[in-house]
Short mmCIF file of C-alpha atoms in Angstrom, two decimals:
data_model
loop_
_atom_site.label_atom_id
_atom_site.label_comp_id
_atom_site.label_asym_id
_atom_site.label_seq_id
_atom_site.Cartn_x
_atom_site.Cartn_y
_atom_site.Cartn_z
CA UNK A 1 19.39 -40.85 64.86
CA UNK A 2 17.38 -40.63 61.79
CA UNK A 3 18.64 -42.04 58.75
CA UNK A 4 20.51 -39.31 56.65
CA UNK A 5 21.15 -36.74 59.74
CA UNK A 6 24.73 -37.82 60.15
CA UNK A 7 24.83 -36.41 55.89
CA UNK A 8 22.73 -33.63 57.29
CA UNK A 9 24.90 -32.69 59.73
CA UNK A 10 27.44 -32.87 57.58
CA UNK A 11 26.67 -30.73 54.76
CA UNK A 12 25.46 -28.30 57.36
CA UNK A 13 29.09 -28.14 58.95
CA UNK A 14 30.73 -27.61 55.56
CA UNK A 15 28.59 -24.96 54.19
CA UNK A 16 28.87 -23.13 57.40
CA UNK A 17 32.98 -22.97 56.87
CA UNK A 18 32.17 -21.74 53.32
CA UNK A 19 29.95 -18.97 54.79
CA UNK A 20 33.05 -18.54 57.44
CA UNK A 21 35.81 -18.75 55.58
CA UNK A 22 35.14 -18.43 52.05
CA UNK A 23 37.06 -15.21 51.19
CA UNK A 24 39.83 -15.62 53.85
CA UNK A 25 40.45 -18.75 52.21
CA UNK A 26 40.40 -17.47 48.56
CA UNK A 27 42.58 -14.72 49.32
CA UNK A 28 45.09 -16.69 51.08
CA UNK A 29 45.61 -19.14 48.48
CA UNK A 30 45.50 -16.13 45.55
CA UNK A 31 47.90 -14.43 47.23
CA UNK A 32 50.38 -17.96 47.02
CA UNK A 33 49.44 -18.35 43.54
CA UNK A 34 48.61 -15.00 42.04
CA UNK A 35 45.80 -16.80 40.10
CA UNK A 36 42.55 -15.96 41.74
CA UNK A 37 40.39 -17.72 39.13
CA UNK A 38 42.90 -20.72 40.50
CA UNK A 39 41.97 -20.24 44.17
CA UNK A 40 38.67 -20.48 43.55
CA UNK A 41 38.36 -23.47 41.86
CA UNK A 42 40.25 -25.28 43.96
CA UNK A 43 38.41 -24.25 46.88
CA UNK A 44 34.88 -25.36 45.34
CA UNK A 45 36.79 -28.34 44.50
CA UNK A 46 37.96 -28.50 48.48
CA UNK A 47 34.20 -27.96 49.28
CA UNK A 48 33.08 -30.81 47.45
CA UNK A 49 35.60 -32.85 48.78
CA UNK A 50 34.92 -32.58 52.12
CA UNK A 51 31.13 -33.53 51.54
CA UNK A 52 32.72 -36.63 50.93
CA UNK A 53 35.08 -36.79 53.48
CA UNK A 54 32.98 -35.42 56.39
CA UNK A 55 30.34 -37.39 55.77
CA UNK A 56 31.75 -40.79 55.69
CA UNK A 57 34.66 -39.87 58.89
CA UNK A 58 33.05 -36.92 60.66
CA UNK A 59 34.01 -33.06 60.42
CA UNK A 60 37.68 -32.31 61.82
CA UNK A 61 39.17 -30.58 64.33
CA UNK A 62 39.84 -27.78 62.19
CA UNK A 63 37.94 -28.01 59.30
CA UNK A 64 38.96 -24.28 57.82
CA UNK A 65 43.07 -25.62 57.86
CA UNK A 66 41.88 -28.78 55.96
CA UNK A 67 39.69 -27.41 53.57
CA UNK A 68 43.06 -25.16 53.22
CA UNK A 69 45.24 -28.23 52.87
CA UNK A 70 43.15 -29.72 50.27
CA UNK A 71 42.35 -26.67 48.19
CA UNK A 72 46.42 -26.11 48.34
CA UNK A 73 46.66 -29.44 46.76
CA UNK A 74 44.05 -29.08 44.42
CA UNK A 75 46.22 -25.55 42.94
CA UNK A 76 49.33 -27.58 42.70
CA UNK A 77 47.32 -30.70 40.99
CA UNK A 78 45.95 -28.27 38.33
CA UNK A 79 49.22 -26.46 37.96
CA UNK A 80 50.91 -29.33 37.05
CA UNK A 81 48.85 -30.43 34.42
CA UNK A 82 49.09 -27.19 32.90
CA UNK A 83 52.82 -27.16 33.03
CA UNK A 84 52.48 -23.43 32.05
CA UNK A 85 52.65 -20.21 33.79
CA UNK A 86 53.72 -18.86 38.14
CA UNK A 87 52.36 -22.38 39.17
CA UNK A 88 54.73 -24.56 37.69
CA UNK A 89 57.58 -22.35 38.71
CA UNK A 90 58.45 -20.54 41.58
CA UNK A 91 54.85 -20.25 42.97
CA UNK A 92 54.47 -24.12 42.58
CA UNK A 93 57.30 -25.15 44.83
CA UNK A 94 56.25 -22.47 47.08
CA UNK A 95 52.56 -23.73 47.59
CA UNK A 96 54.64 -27.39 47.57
CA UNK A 97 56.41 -26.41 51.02
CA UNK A 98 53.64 -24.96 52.24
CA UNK A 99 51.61 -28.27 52.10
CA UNK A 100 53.52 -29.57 55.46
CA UNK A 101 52.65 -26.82 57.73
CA UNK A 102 50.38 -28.46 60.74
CA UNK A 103 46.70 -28.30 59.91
CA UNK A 104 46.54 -26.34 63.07
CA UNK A 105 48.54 -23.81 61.49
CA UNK A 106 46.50 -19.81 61.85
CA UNK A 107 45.69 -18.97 58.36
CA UNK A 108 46.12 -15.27 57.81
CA UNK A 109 43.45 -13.10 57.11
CA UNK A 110 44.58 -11.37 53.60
CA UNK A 111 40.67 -10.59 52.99
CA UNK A 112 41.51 -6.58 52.51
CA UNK A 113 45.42 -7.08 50.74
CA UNK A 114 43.16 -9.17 47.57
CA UNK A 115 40.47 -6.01 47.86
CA UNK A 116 42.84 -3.35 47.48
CA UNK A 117 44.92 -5.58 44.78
CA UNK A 118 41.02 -5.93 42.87
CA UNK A 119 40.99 -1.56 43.21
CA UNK A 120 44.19 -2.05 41.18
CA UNK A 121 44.59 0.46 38.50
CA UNK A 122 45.01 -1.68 35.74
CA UNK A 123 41.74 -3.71 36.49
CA UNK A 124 38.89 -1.93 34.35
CA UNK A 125 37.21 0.74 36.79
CA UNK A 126 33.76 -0.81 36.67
CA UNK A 127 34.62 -4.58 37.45
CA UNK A 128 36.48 -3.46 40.62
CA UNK A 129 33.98 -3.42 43.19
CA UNK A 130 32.46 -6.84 41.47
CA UNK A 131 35.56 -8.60 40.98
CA UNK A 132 35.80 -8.06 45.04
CA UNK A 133 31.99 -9.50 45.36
CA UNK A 134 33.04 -12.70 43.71
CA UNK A 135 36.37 -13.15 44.75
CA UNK A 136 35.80 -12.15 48.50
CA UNK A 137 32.80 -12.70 49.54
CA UNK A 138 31.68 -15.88 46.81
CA UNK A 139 28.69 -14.12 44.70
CA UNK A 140 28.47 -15.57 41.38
CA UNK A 141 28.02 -13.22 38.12
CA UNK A 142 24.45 -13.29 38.21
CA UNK A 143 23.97 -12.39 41.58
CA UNK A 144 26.41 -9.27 41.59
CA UNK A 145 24.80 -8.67 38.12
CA UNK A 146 21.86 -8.20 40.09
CA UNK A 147 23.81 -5.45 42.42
CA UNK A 148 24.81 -3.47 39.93
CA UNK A 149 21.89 -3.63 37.38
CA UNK A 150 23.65 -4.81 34.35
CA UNK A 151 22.69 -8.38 32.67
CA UNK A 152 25.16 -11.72 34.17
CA UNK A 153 26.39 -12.68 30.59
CA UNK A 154 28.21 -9.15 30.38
CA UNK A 155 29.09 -9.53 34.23
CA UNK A 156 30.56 -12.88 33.62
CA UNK A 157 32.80 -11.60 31.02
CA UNK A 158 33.90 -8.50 32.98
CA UNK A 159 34.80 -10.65 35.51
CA UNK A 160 36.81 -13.29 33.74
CA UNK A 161 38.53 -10.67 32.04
CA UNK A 162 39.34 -8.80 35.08
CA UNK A 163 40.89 -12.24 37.15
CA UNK A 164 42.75 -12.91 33.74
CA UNK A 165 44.58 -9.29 34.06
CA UNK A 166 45.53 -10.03 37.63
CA UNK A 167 47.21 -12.78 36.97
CA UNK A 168 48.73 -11.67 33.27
CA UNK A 169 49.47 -8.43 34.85
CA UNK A 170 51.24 -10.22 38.07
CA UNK A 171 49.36 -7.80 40.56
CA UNK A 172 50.97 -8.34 44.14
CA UNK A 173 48.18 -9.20 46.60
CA UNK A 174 49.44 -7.06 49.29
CA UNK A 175 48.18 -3.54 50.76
CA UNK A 176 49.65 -1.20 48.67
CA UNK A 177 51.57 1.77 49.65
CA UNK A 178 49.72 4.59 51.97
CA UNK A 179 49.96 6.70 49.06
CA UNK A 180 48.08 4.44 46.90
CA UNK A 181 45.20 3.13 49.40
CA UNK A 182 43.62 6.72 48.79
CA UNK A 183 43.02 6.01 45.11
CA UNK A 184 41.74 2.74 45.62
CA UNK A 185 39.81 3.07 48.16
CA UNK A 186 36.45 4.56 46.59
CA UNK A 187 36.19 0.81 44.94
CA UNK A 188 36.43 -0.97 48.33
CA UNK A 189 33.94 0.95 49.79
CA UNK A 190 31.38 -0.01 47.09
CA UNK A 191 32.13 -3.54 47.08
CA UNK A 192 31.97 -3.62 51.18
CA UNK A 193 28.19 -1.46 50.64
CA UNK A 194 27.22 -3.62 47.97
CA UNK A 195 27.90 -7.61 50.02
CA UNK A 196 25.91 -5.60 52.87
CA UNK A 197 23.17 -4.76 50.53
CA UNK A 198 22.88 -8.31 48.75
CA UNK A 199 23.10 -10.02 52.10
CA UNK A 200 20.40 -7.52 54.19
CA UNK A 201 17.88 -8.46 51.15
CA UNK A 202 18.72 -11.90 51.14
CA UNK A 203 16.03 -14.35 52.31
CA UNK A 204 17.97 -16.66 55.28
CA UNK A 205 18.85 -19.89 54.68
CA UNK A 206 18.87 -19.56 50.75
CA UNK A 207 22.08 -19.50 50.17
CA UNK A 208 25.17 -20.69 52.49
CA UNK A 209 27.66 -18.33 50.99
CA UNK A 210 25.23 -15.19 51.64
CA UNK A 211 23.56 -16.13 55.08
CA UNK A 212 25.99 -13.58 57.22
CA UNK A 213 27.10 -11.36 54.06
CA UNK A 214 25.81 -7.98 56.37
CA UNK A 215 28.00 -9.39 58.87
CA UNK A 216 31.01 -9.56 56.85
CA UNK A 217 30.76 -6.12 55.17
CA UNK A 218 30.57 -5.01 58.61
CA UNK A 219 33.79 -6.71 59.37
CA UNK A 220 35.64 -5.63 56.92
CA UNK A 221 34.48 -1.95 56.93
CA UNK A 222 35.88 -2.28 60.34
CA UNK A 223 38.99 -3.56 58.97
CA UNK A 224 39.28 -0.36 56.41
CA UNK A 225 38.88 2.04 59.60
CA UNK A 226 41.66 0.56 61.39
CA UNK A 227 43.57 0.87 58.47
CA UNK A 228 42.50 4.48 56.84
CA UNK A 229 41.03 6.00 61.03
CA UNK A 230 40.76 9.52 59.66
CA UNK A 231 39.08 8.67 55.88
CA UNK A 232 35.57 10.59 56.40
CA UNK A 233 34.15 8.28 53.35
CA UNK A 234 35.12 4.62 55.38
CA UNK A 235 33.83 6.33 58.95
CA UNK A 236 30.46 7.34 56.46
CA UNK A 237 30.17 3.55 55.04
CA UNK A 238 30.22 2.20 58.56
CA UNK A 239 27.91 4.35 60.10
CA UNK A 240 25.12 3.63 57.29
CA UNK A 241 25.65 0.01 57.46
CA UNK A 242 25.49 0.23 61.49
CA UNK A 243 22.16 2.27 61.29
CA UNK A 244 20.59 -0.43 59.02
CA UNK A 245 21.59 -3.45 60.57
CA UNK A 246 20.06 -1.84 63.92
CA UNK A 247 17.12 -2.86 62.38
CA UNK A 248 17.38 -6.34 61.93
CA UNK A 249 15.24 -7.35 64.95
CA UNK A 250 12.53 -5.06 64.02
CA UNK A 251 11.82 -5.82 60.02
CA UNK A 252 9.86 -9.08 60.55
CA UNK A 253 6.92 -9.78 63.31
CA UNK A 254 6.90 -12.94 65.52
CA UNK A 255 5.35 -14.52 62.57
CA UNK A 256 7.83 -13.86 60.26
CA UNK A 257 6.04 -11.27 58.04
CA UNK A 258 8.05 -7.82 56.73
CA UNK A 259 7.49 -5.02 58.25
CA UNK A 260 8.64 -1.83 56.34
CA UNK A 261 10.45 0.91 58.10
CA UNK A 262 7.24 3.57 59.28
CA UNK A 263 5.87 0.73 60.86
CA UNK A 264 8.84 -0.84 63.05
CA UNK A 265 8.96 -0.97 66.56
CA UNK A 266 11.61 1.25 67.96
CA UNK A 267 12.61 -0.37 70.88
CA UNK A 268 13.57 -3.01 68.93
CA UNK A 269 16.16 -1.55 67.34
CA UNK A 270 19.99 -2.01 68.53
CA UNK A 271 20.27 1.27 70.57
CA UNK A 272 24.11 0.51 71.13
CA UNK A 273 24.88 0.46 67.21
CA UNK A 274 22.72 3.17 66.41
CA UNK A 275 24.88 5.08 69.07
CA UNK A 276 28.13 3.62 67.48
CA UNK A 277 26.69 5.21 64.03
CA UNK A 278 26.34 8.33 64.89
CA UNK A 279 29.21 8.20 66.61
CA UNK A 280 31.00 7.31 63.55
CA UNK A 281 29.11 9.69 61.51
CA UNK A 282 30.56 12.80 63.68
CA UNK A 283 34.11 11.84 63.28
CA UNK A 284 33.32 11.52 59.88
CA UNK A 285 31.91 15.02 59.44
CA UNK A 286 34.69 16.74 61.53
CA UNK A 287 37.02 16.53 58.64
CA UNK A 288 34.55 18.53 56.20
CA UNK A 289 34.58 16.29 53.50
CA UNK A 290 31.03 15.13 52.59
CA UNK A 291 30.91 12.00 50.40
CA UNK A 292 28.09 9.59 49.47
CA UNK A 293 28.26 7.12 52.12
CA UNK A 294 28.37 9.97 54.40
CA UNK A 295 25.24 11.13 53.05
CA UNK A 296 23.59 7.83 53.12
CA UNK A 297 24.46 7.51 56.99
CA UNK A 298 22.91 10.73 57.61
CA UNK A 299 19.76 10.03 55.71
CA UNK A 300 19.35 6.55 58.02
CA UNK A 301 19.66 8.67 60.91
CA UNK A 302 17.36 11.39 59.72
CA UNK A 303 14.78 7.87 59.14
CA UNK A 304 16.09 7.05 63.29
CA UNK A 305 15.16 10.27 64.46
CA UNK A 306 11.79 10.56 62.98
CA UNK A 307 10.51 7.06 63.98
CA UNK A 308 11.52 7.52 67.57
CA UNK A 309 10.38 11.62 68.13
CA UNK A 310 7.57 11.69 65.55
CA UNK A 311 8.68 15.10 64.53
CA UNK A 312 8.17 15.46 60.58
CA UNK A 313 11.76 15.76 58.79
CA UNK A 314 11.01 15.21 55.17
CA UNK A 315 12.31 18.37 53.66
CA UNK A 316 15.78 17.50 55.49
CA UNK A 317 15.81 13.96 53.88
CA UNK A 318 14.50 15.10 50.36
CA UNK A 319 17.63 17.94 50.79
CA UNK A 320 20.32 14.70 51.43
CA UNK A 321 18.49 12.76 48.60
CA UNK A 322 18.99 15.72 46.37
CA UNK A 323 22.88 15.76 47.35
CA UNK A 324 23.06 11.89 46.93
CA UNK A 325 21.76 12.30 43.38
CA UNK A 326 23.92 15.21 42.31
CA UNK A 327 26.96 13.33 43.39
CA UNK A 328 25.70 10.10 42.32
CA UNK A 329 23.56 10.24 39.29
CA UNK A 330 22.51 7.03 41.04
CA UNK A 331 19.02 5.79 39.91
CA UNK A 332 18.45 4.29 42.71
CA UNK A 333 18.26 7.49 44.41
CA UNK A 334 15.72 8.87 42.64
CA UNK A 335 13.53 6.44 43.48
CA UNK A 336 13.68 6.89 46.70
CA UNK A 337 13.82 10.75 45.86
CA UNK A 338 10.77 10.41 44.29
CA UNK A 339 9.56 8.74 48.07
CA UNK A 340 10.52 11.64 49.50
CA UNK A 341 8.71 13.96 47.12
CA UNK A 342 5.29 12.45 48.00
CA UNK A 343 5.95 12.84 51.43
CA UNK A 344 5.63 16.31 50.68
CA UNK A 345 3.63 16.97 47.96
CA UNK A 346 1.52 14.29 47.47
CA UNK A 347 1.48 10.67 45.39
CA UNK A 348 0.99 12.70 41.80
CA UNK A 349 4.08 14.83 42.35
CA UNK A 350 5.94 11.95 43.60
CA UNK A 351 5.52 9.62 40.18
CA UNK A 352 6.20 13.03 38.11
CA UNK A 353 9.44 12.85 39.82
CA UNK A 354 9.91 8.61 39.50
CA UNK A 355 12.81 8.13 36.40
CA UNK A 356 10.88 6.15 33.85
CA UNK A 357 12.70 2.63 33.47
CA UNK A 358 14.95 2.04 30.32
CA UNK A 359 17.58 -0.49 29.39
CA UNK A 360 19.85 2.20 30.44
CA UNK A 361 19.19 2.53 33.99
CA UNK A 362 17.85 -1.82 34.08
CA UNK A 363 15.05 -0.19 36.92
CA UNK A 364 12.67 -2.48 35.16
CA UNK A 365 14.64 -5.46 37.01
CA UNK A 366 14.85 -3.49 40.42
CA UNK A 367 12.03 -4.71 42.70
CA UNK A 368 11.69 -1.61 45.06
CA UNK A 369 10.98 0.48 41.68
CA UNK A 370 8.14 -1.38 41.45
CA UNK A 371 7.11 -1.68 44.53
CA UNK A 372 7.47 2.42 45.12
CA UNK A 373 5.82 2.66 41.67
CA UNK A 374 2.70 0.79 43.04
CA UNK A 375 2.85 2.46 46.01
CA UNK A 376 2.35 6.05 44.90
CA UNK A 377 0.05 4.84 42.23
CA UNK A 378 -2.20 3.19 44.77
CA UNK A 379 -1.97 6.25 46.62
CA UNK A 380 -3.44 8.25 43.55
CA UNK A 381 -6.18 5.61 43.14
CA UNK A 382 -4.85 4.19 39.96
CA UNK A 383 -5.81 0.82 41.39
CA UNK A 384 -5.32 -1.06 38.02
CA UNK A 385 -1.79 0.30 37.19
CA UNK A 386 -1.35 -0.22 40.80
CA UNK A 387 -2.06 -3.85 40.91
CA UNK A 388 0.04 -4.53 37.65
CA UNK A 389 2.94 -2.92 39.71
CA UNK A 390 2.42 -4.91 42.20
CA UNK A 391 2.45 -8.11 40.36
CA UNK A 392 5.97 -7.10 38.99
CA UNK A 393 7.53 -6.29 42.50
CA UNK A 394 6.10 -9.64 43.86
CA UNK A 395 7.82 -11.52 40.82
CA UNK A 396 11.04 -9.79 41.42
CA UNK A 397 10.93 -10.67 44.86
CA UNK A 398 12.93 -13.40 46.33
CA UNK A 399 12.16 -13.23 49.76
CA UNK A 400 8.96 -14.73 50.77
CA UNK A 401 8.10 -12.54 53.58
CA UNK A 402 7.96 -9.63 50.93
CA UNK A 403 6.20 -11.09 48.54
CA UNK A 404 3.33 -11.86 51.08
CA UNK A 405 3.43 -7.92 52.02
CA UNK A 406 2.93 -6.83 48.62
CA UNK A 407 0.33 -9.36 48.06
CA UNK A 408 -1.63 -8.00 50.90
CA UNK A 409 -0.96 -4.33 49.59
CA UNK A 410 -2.25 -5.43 46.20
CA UNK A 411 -5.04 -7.44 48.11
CA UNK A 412 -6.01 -4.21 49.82
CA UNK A 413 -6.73 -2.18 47.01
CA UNK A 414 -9.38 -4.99 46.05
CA UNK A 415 -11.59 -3.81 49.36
#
């Protein structure tokens, strides 16, 4: 063995039960101590302990029930130096017993309980869906800044604020009543569509806690079915995420490069999950209650049906972006609006449409602006603004597959 692989090895093991378990974890051990700020520090503390540990002895049996049993010690450490608050009372001698249950103990999953306790009334409306990024699924500030276009020192502040009023506020982490799950449930939905979102625009390998985020949201949208089967909104959320991550296979060549959505391969796609999403999709329209995500899924399959028939459907997805943007206000959407515009009428009516970028909407930070912005403008032969949108898009970029595509695009307008 080469010197270092047995460290290798076991870094590798440990941030793969972060990627696993991060949120399961996090949400058990908030739900003992009703401090999720608490929870998480212990478990980074946990994760840094069994770097140590695994390295020098070799990963356990069950390495999620010992990162469990040393994160549970790590709460009770830090509430007893505070001497102050849930954890040096009754929550501290319940964690205490707790520490004596066999490490092959099954750790409940109370993942969607600490969602729907973050959709809590009393947290501020806009920190909802983040707080759940963070707390669930392990994005810091600046990455769910990123998500939501705002800057990560006012995200970091929301957030701390928002853990702070959990805890102040004693919010139970526990599904709330049926009655309830309703109002709450809008929140959830975004947080699920935003992991999904971070994690299919992720670059793999970059980051341990995101490598299987897609994954996850699909998971737990899953989860929200089971628990709300006739919510049109939750069957809508699942059936866009489905229809994207059919995809997967398709959105890089054999030598790794991106390959954007007109030119994809359709027999690469998952046929089975597109059929689950539209599946989905109709149960979600038979209750008449057309929502965004709904919307969303219909546009991806309106994208499906095109690529595989070759029949021309651009005035039916510029009607659904129109309905996405009067419900939504969403900026987002009228980029892609705009898209859908020059499908139609041409690269000139398409940038008339594009929203100009402002500290407002934070588009000027949104790499597919850019790259949409250089499209159409390449398309209308302003080759010079069309190179200087380029070079933004490929700075915003993170993943090095894209940044080689636009670099080729930008490249191209050269010859």
């Amino acid at each position: 063995m080469i010197a270092g692989d047995g460290s290798m090895a076991a870094r590798a093991e440990a941030e793969g039960v972060a990627r696993r378990s991060y949120g399961k974890l996090v949400a058990y051990l908030a739900a003992r101590s009703g401090d999720v700020a608490a929870a998480e520090d212990a478990l980074s503390e946990a994760f840094a302990a069994a770097l140590a540990d695994w390295t020098a002895k070799g990963c356990p049996q069950n390495p999620e029930a010992w990162l469990l049993t040393v994160a549970r010690r790590k709460l009770i450490d830090a509430g007893r130096r505070r001497r102050t608050g849930d954890l040096a009372g009754g929550q501290l001698r319940i964690a205490a017993e707790e520490l004596e249950a066999a490490e092959a103990e099954e750790i409940p999953d109370r993942r969607l309980a600490l969602m729907f306790a973050c959709a809590d009334p009393r947290i501020e409306p806009g920190v909802r869906a983040p707080l759940m990024l963070q707390a669930v699924l392990g994005l810091d500030a600046a990455a769910i800044a990123s998500v939501f276009l705002v800057s990560p020192a006012a995200m970091g502040k929301r957030l701390v604020r928002a853990k702070a009023a959990i805890r102040e506020a004693g919010i139970p982490f526990a599904l709330p009543g049926r009655d309830e799950l309703h109002g709450r449930l809008d929140a959830v939905l975004d947080a699920i569509y935003a992991a999904f979102a971070e994690g299919w625009a992720q670059p793999l390998g970059t980051d341990a806690l995101r490598g299987d985020l897609a994954g996850e949201a699909i998971f737990l949208a899953r989860l929200v079915v089971a628990l709300l089967p006739d919510e049109p909104e939750a069957l809508g959320l699942l059936a866009l995420m489905l229809h994207i991550e059919a995809r997967r296979a398709a959105r890089r060549s054999a030598d790794g490069d991106y390959v954007p959505l007109a030119e994809q391969d359709a027999t690469q796609w998952d046929a089975r999950m597109i059929d689950e999403a539209e599946a989905a999709l109709r149960r979600a329209s038979a209750h008449g209650a057309i929502g965004r995500y709904q919307l969303e899924a219909a546009l991806q399959s309106a994208h499906v049906h095109r690529c595989r028939t070759g029949r021309d459907n651009w005035r039916d997805v510029l009607q659904l972006y129109d309905a996405i943007l009067a419900l939504t206000g969403s900026p987002v959407a009228a980029v892609n609006r705009a898209l859908a515009i020059a499908e139609l009428q041409g690269a000139d009516a398409g940038l008339e449409a594009m929203p100009e970028a402002s500290p407002e909407n934070r588009l000027n930070e949104y790499q597919p602006y850019w790259a949409a912005r250089a499209e159409l403008l390449a398309r209308q032969g302003a080759v010079d603004e069309a190179r200087h949108a380029y070079d933004i898009a490929t700075g915003l970029s993170s993943d090095p597959a894209i940044r080689r595509f636009l670099l080729k695009r930008r490249e191209a307008l050269l010859g």
